[in-house]
Coordinates of C-alpha atoms in Angstrom, one line a residue:
L30 CA -42.6 -3.5 -13.6
K31 CA -40.4 -6.2 -13.8
E32 CA -36.5 -6.3 -13.3
E33 CA -36.0 -6.0 -17.3
D34 CA -38.0 -2.8 -17.6
Y35 CA -36.0 -1.2 -14.7
N36 CA -32.8 -2.2 -17.1
E37 CA -34.2 -1.3 -20.2
F38 CA -35.4 2.2 -19.1
Y39 CA -31.8 2.4 -17.7
R40 CA -30.3 1.4 -21.1
A41 CA -32.5 4.2 -23.0
L42 CA -31.0 6.7 -20.3
Y43 CA -27.5 5.8 -20.6
P44 CA -26.8 3.7 -23.3
M45 CA -22.7 3.7 -23.3
A46 CA -22.7 2.8 -19.1
D47 CA -22.3 -0.8 -17.5
E48 CA -25.4 -2.3 -16.0
P49 CA -26.5 -0.4 -13.1
L50 CA -26.0 -2.4 -9.2
F51 CA -29.3 -1.8 -8.0
H52 CA -32.0 0.6 -8.2
I53 CA -35.1 2.7 -6.0
H54 CA -38.4 3.2 -7.2
L55 CA -39.6 6.5 -5.4
N56 CA -43.4 7.7 -5.1
V57 CA -44.9 9.7 -2.9
D58 CA -47.3 12.5 -3.2
Y59 CA -47.5 13.7 0.6
P60 CA -46.1 16.2 2.1
F61 CA -44.8 16.6 -1.4
N62 CA -45.5 15.3 -5.2
L63 CA -42.5 13.0 -6.5
T64 CA -41.6 10.2 -8.9
G65 CA -38.7 8.6 -9.8
I66 CA -36.2 5.9 -10.5
L67 CA -32.9 6.4 -9.2
Y68 CA -30.5 3.7 -10.0
F69 CA -26.7 2.7 -8.2
P70 CA -24.2 2.9 -11.0
K71 CA -20.4 1.2 -10.8
I72 CA -18.6 3.9 -9.6
K73 CA -15.5 2.4 -9.1
N74 CA -12.5 4.4 -8.3
N75 CA -13.3 7.9 -9.0
V76 CA -15.6 10.3 -7.6
E77 CA -15.9 13.1 -10.3
I78 CA -16.7 11.1 -13.1
S79 CA -20.2 10.0 -12.4
R80 CA -21.7 12.9 -11.3
N81 CA -24.8 15.4 -12.8
K82 CA -26.3 11.9 -14.2
I83 CA -29.4 12.5 -12.2
Q84 CA -32.0 14.4 -14.9
L85 CA -35.3 16.6 -13.0
Y86 CA -38.4 17.0 -14.3
C87 CA -41.5 19.1 -13.0
N88 CA -44.7 17.8 -14.6
Q89 CA -42.5 16.1 -17.4
M90 CA -40.9 18.9 -18.3
F91 CA -36.7 18.6 -18.2
V92 CA -35.1 20.9 -15.8
T93 CA -31.5 20.1 -15.7
D94 CA -29.3 17.4 -15.1
S95 CA -27.1 19.3 -12.3
V96 CA -29.0 18.2 -8.9
D97 CA -26.6 19.4 -6.4
N98 CA -28.8 22.2 -4.7
I99 CA -31.8 19.4 -4.5
V100 CA -30.5 16.1 -3.4
P101 CA -27.3 15.7 -0.7
D102 CA -24.0 15.8 -2.6
F103 CA -23.3 11.9 -2.4
L104 CA -26.4 11.3 -4.1
T105 CA -25.6 13.1 -7.1
L106 CA -23.3 10.0 -7.8
L107 CA -26.7 8.1 -8.3
H108 CA -28.2 8.1 -11.7
G109 CA -31.9 8.1 -12.9
V110 CA -34.7 10.5 -13.2
I111 CA -37.2 12.5 -10.7
D112 CA -39.8 14.0 -11.3
S113 CA -41.7 16.7 -9.0
P114 CA -44.2 19.4 -9.5
D115 CA -43.0 21.0 -5.9
I116 CA -39.7 22.0 -7.5
P117 CA -39.5 25.6 -8.8
L118 CA -38.4 26.1 -12.2
N119 CA -36.2 29.0 -13.0
V120 CA -35.0 30.1 -9.3
S121 CA -31.6 30.8 -8.1
R122 CA -29.3 28.3 -6.2
S123 CA -29.9 30.1 -2.8
Y124 CA -34.0 29.8 -3.3
L125 CA -33.3 26.0 -4.0
Q126 CA -31.4 25.8 -1.2
S127 CA -33.9 27.4 1.4
D128 CA -37.2 26.1 -0.1
S129 CA -38.8 23.7 2.2
N130 CA -40.3 21.6 -0.4
V131 CA -36.4 20.8 -1.6
K132 CA -35.2 20.1 1.5
K133 CA -38.2 17.5 2.3
I134 CA -37.5 16.1 -1.0
S135 CA -33.5 16.2 -0.2
T136 CA -34.1 14.2 3.4
Y137 CA -36.6 11.9 2.0
I138 CA -34.4 10.5 -1.0
T139 CA -31.5 10.1 1.6
K140 CA -33.6 7.8 3.4
K141 CA -35.1 5.9 0.5
V142 CA -31.3 5.2 -0.8
A143 CA -30.3 4.3 3.3
D144 CA -33.6 2.0 3.6
R145 CA -32.9 0.5 0.4
L146 CA -29.4 -0.4 1.3
D147 CA -30.2 -1.7 4.8
E148 CA -33.1 -3.9 3.0
I149 CA -30.2 -5.4 0.5
F150 CA -28.1 -6.0 3.8
K151 CA -30.5 -8.1 5.2
N152 CA -32.3 -10.0 3.0
E153 CA -29.8 -10.0 -0.3
R154 CA -26.3 -10.2 2.1
Q155 CA -24.6 -12.1 -0.8
Q156 CA -25.5 -9.7 -3.5
L157 CA -24.3 -6.9 -1.7
E158 CA -21.2 -8.7 -1.0
E159 CA -20.7 -9.2 -4.8
K160 CA -21.2 -5.8 -6.0
W161 CA -19.8 -4.1 -2.8
D162 CA -16.0 -3.6 -4.6
N163 CA -18.4 -1.1 -6.8
L164 CA -20.5 0.4 -4.0
K165 CA -18.1 1.0 -1.5
L166 CA -16.9 4.2 -2.5
F167 CA -20.4 5.7 -2.9
I168 CA -21.3 4.8 0.7
E169 CA -17.8 6.2 2.0
Y170 CA -18.8 9.3 0.6
G171 CA -22.1 9.4 1.9
M172 CA -20.7 8.2 5.0
L173 CA -18.2 11.5 5.1
S174 CA -20.6 13.9 3.8
D175 CA -23.7 13.3 5.2
E176 CA -24.1 12.4 9.1
K177 CA -27.8 11.4 9.0
F178 CA -26.8 8.8 6.3
C179 CA -24.0 8.0 8.1
D180 CA -25.5 6.7 11.2
R181 CA -27.3 4.3 9.0
A182 CA -25.2 3.2 7.2
M183 CA -23.0 1.7 10.3
K184 CA -25.6 -1.0 10.1
F185 CA -25.1 -2.1 6.6
C186 CA -21.6 -0.8 5.6
L187 CA -19.1 -4.2 5.0
L188 CA -15.8 -4.3 5.7
K189 CA -13.4 -6.6 3.4
N190 CA -10.3 -8.3 4.8
T191 CA -7.3 -9.8 2.7
D192 CA -8.9 -13.2 2.2
G193 CA -11.6 -11.4 0.4
K194 CA -14.2 -12.3 3.3
Y195 CA -17.0 -9.1 3.9
F196 CA -18.0 -8.3 7.8
S197 CA -20.4 -5.8 9.1
I198 CA -18.6 -3.1 11.3
E199 CA -19.9 -4.6 14.3
D200 CA -19.1 -8.1 13.5
Y201 CA -15.6 -7.4 12.6
K202 CA -14.9 -6.0 15.7
K203 CA -16.1 -8.8 17.7
A204 CA -14.2 -11.2 15.2
V205 CA -11.2 -9.5 16.4
E206 CA -11.2 -8.3 19.6
G207 CA -10.1 -11.5 20.9
E208 CA -6.4 -11.5 19.6
Q209 CA -6.1 -7.5 18.7
T210 CA -6.6 -5.6 21.6
D211 CA -3.8 -4.1 22.9
K212 CA -2.3 -3.6 26.2
D213 CA -4.7 -0.1 26.8
K214 CA -7.5 -2.5 25.6
K215 CA -8.1 -1.0 22.6
V216 CA -9.2 -3.3 19.7
V217 CA -6.4 -2.5 16.7
C218 CA -7.8 -3.2 13.4
L219 CA -4.8 -3.6 10.8
Y220 CA -5.3 -2.6 7.3
A221 CA -3.5 -2.6 3.9
T222 CA -3.5 -0.8 1.0
D223 CA -1.5 -2.8 -1.3
P224 CA -1.5 -6.7 -0.7
E225 CA 1.2 -7.1 -3.1
G226 CA 3.2 -4.3 -1.8
Q227 CA 2.7 -5.3 1.5
Y228 CA 3.0 -8.9 1.3
S229 CA 5.4 -9.2 4.1
F230 CA 4.1 -7.2 6.3
I231 CA 0.5 -9.1 5.8
E232 CA 2.2 -12.7 6.4
A233 CA 3.9 -11.1 9.4
A234 CA 0.6 -10.0 11.3
K235 CA -1.3 -13.4 10.4
A236 CA 1.4 -15.2 11.4
K237 CA 0.6 -13.7 14.8
G238 CA -3.0 -14.9 14.2
Y239 CA -4.1 -11.3 13.7
D240 CA -6.7 -10.6 10.7
V241 CA -5.8 -7.6 7.9
L242 CA -8.7 -5.6 6.0
L243 CA -8.1 -4.4 2.7
M244 CA -8.7 -0.4 2.8
D245 CA -7.9 0.5 -1.1
C246 CA -10.4 2.9 -1.8
Q247 CA -9.5 6.4 -2.8
L248 CA -11.3 7.9 0.5
D249 CA -9.7 5.2 3.1
S250 CA -7.7 7.6 4.9
H251 CA -10.3 9.7 5.4
F252 CA -12.5 6.7 6.4
V253 CA -10.3 5.1 8.7
N254 CA -10.3 8.2 11.0
L255 CA -14.1 8.5 11.0
L256 CA -14.1 4.6 12.3
E257 CA -12.0 5.5 14.9
V258 CA -14.3 8.3 16.1
K259 CA -17.8 6.1 15.6
V260 CA -16.2 2.5 16.8
E261 CA -15.7 3.0 20.8
N262 CA -12.1 1.8 22.0
T263 CA -11.0 1.2 18.3
R264 CA -7.7 2.5 16.2
F265 CA -7.2 1.2 12.7
A266 CA -2.9 1.0 12.0
R267 CA -1.5 0.9 8.4
V268 CA -0.2 -2.7 8.3
D269 CA 3.2 -1.7 7.2
S270 CA 3.1 1.2 9.6
D271 CA 5.4 -0.6 12.5
S272 CA 6.7 -3.9 13.8
I273 CA 3.8 -5.8 14.2
D274 CA 4.6 -6.4 17.7
N275 CA 4.8 -2.4 18.1
L276 CA 1.3 -2.4 16.4
I277 CA -0.5 -4.6 18.5
A278 CA 1.6 -4.2 22.1
K279 CA 0.4 -6.5 24.2
E280 CA 3.1 -5.8 27.4
E281 CA 5.6 -2.6 27.8
K282 CA 8.9 -3.8 25.8
I283 CA 11.9 -3.5 27.1
R284 CA 13.5 -1.4 24.8
P285 CA 17.6 -1.0 24.1
E286 CA 19.5 0.8 26.6
L287 CA 21.8 3.7 24.5
S288 CA 22.9 7.0 25.9
E289 CA 22.4 10.2 23.9
T290 CA 25.8 9.7 22.3
E291 CA 25.2 5.9 21.1
Q292 CA 21.8 7.2 19.5
E293 CA 23.6 10.0 17.6
D294 CA 25.8 7.5 16.2
L295 CA 23.2 4.9 15.2
S296 CA 21.7 7.8 13.3
V297 CA 24.4 9.3 11.5
I298 CA 26.0 6.2 10.1
F299 CA 22.5 4.7 9.1
Q300 CA 21.7 8.2 7.6
A301 CA 24.9 8.3 5.7
V302 CA 23.8 5.2 3.7
L303 CA 20.0 6.1 3.2
P304 CA 18.8 7.8 -0.2
K305 CA 19.3 11.8 0.5
E306 CA 15.9 12.7 -0.8
N307 CA 13.7 11.7 2.1
Q308 CA 14.0 12.5 5.8
Y309 CA 14.9 9.5 8.3
Y310 CA 14.3 8.8 12.1
V311 CA 16.4 6.3 13.1
Q312 CA 15.6 4.3 16.4
A313 CA 16.9 1.2 18.2
D314 CA 14.4 -1.1 19.1
N315 CA 14.6 -5.0 20.3
L316 CA 12.8 -7.1 17.5
G317 CA 14.3 -10.1 17.9
E318 CA 17.7 -12.5 16.7
N319 CA 15.5 -13.7 13.8
A320 CA 13.7 -10.9 12.8
A321 CA 15.2 -8.6 10.0
P322 CA 18.2 -6.0 10.9
I323 CA 16.4 -2.9 9.6
L324 CA 12.7 -2.1 9.3
I325 CA 11.4 0.7 7.1
T326 CA 7.8 2.1 8.1
Q327 CA 5.9 5.3 7.9
S328 CA 4.1 7.1 10.9
E329 CA 0.8 5.9 10.6
F330 CA -0.3 9.7 11.5
M331 CA 1.7 11.5 9.1
R332 CA 1.3 9.3 6.1
R333 CA -2.4 9.1 6.6
Y334 CA -2.5 13.1 7.1
R335 CA -0.6 13.6 3.8
E336 CA -3.0 11.3 2.3
M337 CA -6.0 12.9 3.5
S338 CA -3.9 16.2 2.0
A339 CA -3.7 15.1 -1.1
M340 CA -7.1 14.1 -1.2
G341 CA -8.3 17.6 -0.6
G342 CA -8.9 17.6 3.0
G343 CA -8.0 20.8 4.1
M344 CA -4.6 19.9 6.1
N345 CA -2.2 21.3 3.2
F346 CA 0.3 21.5 5.4
Y347 CA 0.9 18.4 6.0
G348 CA 1.1 17.5 1.8
E349 CA 3.8 20.3 1.8
M350 CA 6.0 18.2 4.4
P351 CA 8.7 15.7 2.9
A352 CA 8.3 12.0 3.5
M353 CA 9.4 11.1 6.6
Y354 CA 10.3 7.3 7.3
N355 CA 11.1 5.2 10.5
I356 CA 14.1 3.2 10.2
T357 CA 14.1 0.6 13.3
V358 CA 17.3 -0.7 13.9
N359 CA 17.2 -4.1 15.5
M360 CA 19.7 -4.1 18.0
Q361 CA 19.6 -8.2 18.7
N362 CA 20.0 -9.0 14.9
P363 CA 23.6 -10.8 14.5
L364 CA 24.5 -8.8 11.8
V365 CA 23.6 -5.3 13.6
A366 CA 25.7 -6.4 16.4
R367 CA 29.0 -7.3 14.1
I368 CA 28.3 -3.7 12.6
M369 CA 28.2 -1.8 15.8
A370 CA 31.5 -4.1 17.2
S371 CA 33.0 -2.7 14.2
K372 CA 32.3 0.7 14.7
A373 CA 33.3 0.8 18.4
A374 CA 37.0 -0.6 17.4
D375 CA 37.3 1.4 14.3
V376 CA 35.8 5.1 15.1
A377 CA 37.1 6.8 18.1
P378 CA 34.7 8.3 20.7
A379 CA 33.5 11.7 19.8
Q380 CA 36.2 14.3 21.9
V381 CA 35.2 14.9 25.2
I382 CA 35.3 19.4 25.5
P383 CA 34.7 19.9 29.2
D384 CA 32.4 23.8 28.8
A385 CA 33.8 26.7 29.9
A386 CA 33.4 28.3 33.4
E387 CA 30.0 30.2 34.0
D388 CA 32.5 33.2 34.9
A389 CA 35.1 32.8 31.9
S390 CA 34.9 35.9 29.4
E391 CA 32.7 35.7 25.9
D392 CA 36.2 35.1 23.8
V393 CA 36.7 32.0 26.2
K394 CA 33.0 30.7 25.9
R395 CA 33.1 31.5 22.0
T396 CA 36.3 29.3 21.8
V397 CA 35.0 26.7 23.4
T398 CA 31.9 26.3 21.5
E399 CA 33.9 26.4 18.5
A400 CA 36.1 23.5 19.7
K401 CA 33.0 21.4 20.3
E402 CA 31.5 22.0 17.1
T403 CA 34.9 21.2 15.2
A404 CA 35.1 18.3 17.6
A405 CA 31.6 17.0 16.8
A406 CA 31.9 18.0 13.1
A407 CA 35.4 15.7 13.0
H408 CA 33.7 12.6 14.9
K409 CA 30.4 12.7 12.2
S410 CA 32.9 13.1 9.5
D411 CA 34.6 9.6 10.8
L412 CA 31.3 7.8 11.3
E413 CA 30.2 9.1 7.7
A414 CA 33.7 7.2 6.1
F415 CA 33.1 4.4 8.3
A416 CA 29.2 4.0 7.4
G417 CA 30.4 4.3 3.5
D418 CA 33.5 1.6 3.8
N419 CA 31.0 -0.8 5.9
E420 CA 30.0 -3.5 3.1
I421 CA 27.7 -5.5 5.9
L422 CA 26.1 -1.7 6.6
K423 CA 25.1 -1.2 3.2
Q424 CA 23.8 -4.3 2.1
I425 CA 21.6 -4.7 4.7
T426 CA 19.9 -1.2 4.6
D427 CA 20.0 -1.4 0.4
L428 CA 17.7 -4.7 1.4
A429 CA 15.2 -2.9 3.5
L430 CA 14.9 0.0 0.8
L431 CA 14.3 -3.0 -1.9
A432 CA 12.0 -4.5 0.5
N433 CA 10.2 -1.2 0.6
G434 CA 10.5 -0.3 -3.1
M435 CA 12.8 2.6 -2.5
L436 CA 15.9 1.4 -4.0
K437 CA 16.5 3.1 -7.4
G438 CA 18.9 4.3 -10.4
K439 CA 22.1 4.1 -9.1
D440 CA 21.9 2.8 -5.6
L441 CA 19.9 -0.4 -7.3
S442 CA 22.5 -1.3 -9.3
D443 CA 25.4 -0.7 -6.9
F444 CA 22.9 -3.1 -4.8
I445 CA 23.1 -5.9 -7.7
A446 CA 27.0 -5.7 -8.1
R447 CA 27.4 -6.1 -4.6
S448 CA 25.0 -8.9 -4.2
A449 CA 26.7 -10.6 -7.0
K450 CA 30.4 -9.9 -5.2
V451 CA 28.3 -11.6 -1.6
V452 CA 27.4 -15.1 -3.6
E453 CA 30.5 -15.1 -5.5
D454 CA 32.4 -14.7 -2.7
A455 CA 30.6 -17.2 -0.9
Y456 CA 30.5 -19.8 -3.6
L457 CA 33.4 -19.6 -5.4
K458 CA 35.9 -18.7 -3.2

């Protein structure tokens, strides 16, 4: 048959579908009989819409287009026709699942699909790259759901970076390991899911000479987990999950030396000016004088597992947890230093109340505890009042929120008005 014969047959089967990417012609007579043609459709970004498009026949008698008990789950995304006299008619699903011929057919089809993709990778690499964006969802789904297919696919699966260049998994690790190996001898593969929204983080990584992968498929949260298991001494980190120096740490960093009280005060004043609908973990770090005063990120672990939960990854408790953001305060930034100096001048230190003696009565201990709680509440109130009146603090916090698409409604309106006033004060007075 010629290529146009296969395409014409596909159009006859699916007149409203896009042109297929590739096809496989199946023909075997031992140890079972089977003929058929399978097509790789353009799956794009939805696993569900393309299912149940394989038509099953027995001696040219139509049986079903629901073949989930005959081929592995991921292969139900393919389109086409299979005809086999060795598949029994009108039997239960449990029988199909236990039938030896059905199992052999399933294994054979999986192998032929892997063979075909490997052949395209070796002999038609450019064609595979051109069609990869429409094919990768199928490949990733297969790798996540079928161990044998995964082992084969590790050779022909492609990774695409934000510059549009494609690599095999092995070649990509070799390409980046020189620059992107951290102090623990792990190769760190950076990735982005939204090139526009994460633009500043991507540029910060490129400025360091690092490469960034594009992982915008709906299965990628699961897929990077798989790659971390399959590729030795490698971990994946989304480019906006921390500062670039922390994502690929080359040496032990000198962090700010804050007492427990200073750390608590820092957390209170920044929590006071952040939106209340989320949870935040405020931490101090040294990012350099020229780096931003505040960096807002999400933990790679928590964000990834929340996304996996949303995809039905069996970890629903992660999906039920509120969004948690890391607020990294750059203590070396001059604006932060100015805020902390103002705080030291305007807010009295927390009142220190000695602990009650061990042999004191319960009434005395209760009184001391209540006094400590009252003093702590008063100090927290003073810090929140300071934060509410500090224009620099609110401005740099809102800038960080704006950079992450988190500034909305009244907060956004207030930020615009405050920014206009800053410009007016700088240029008109």
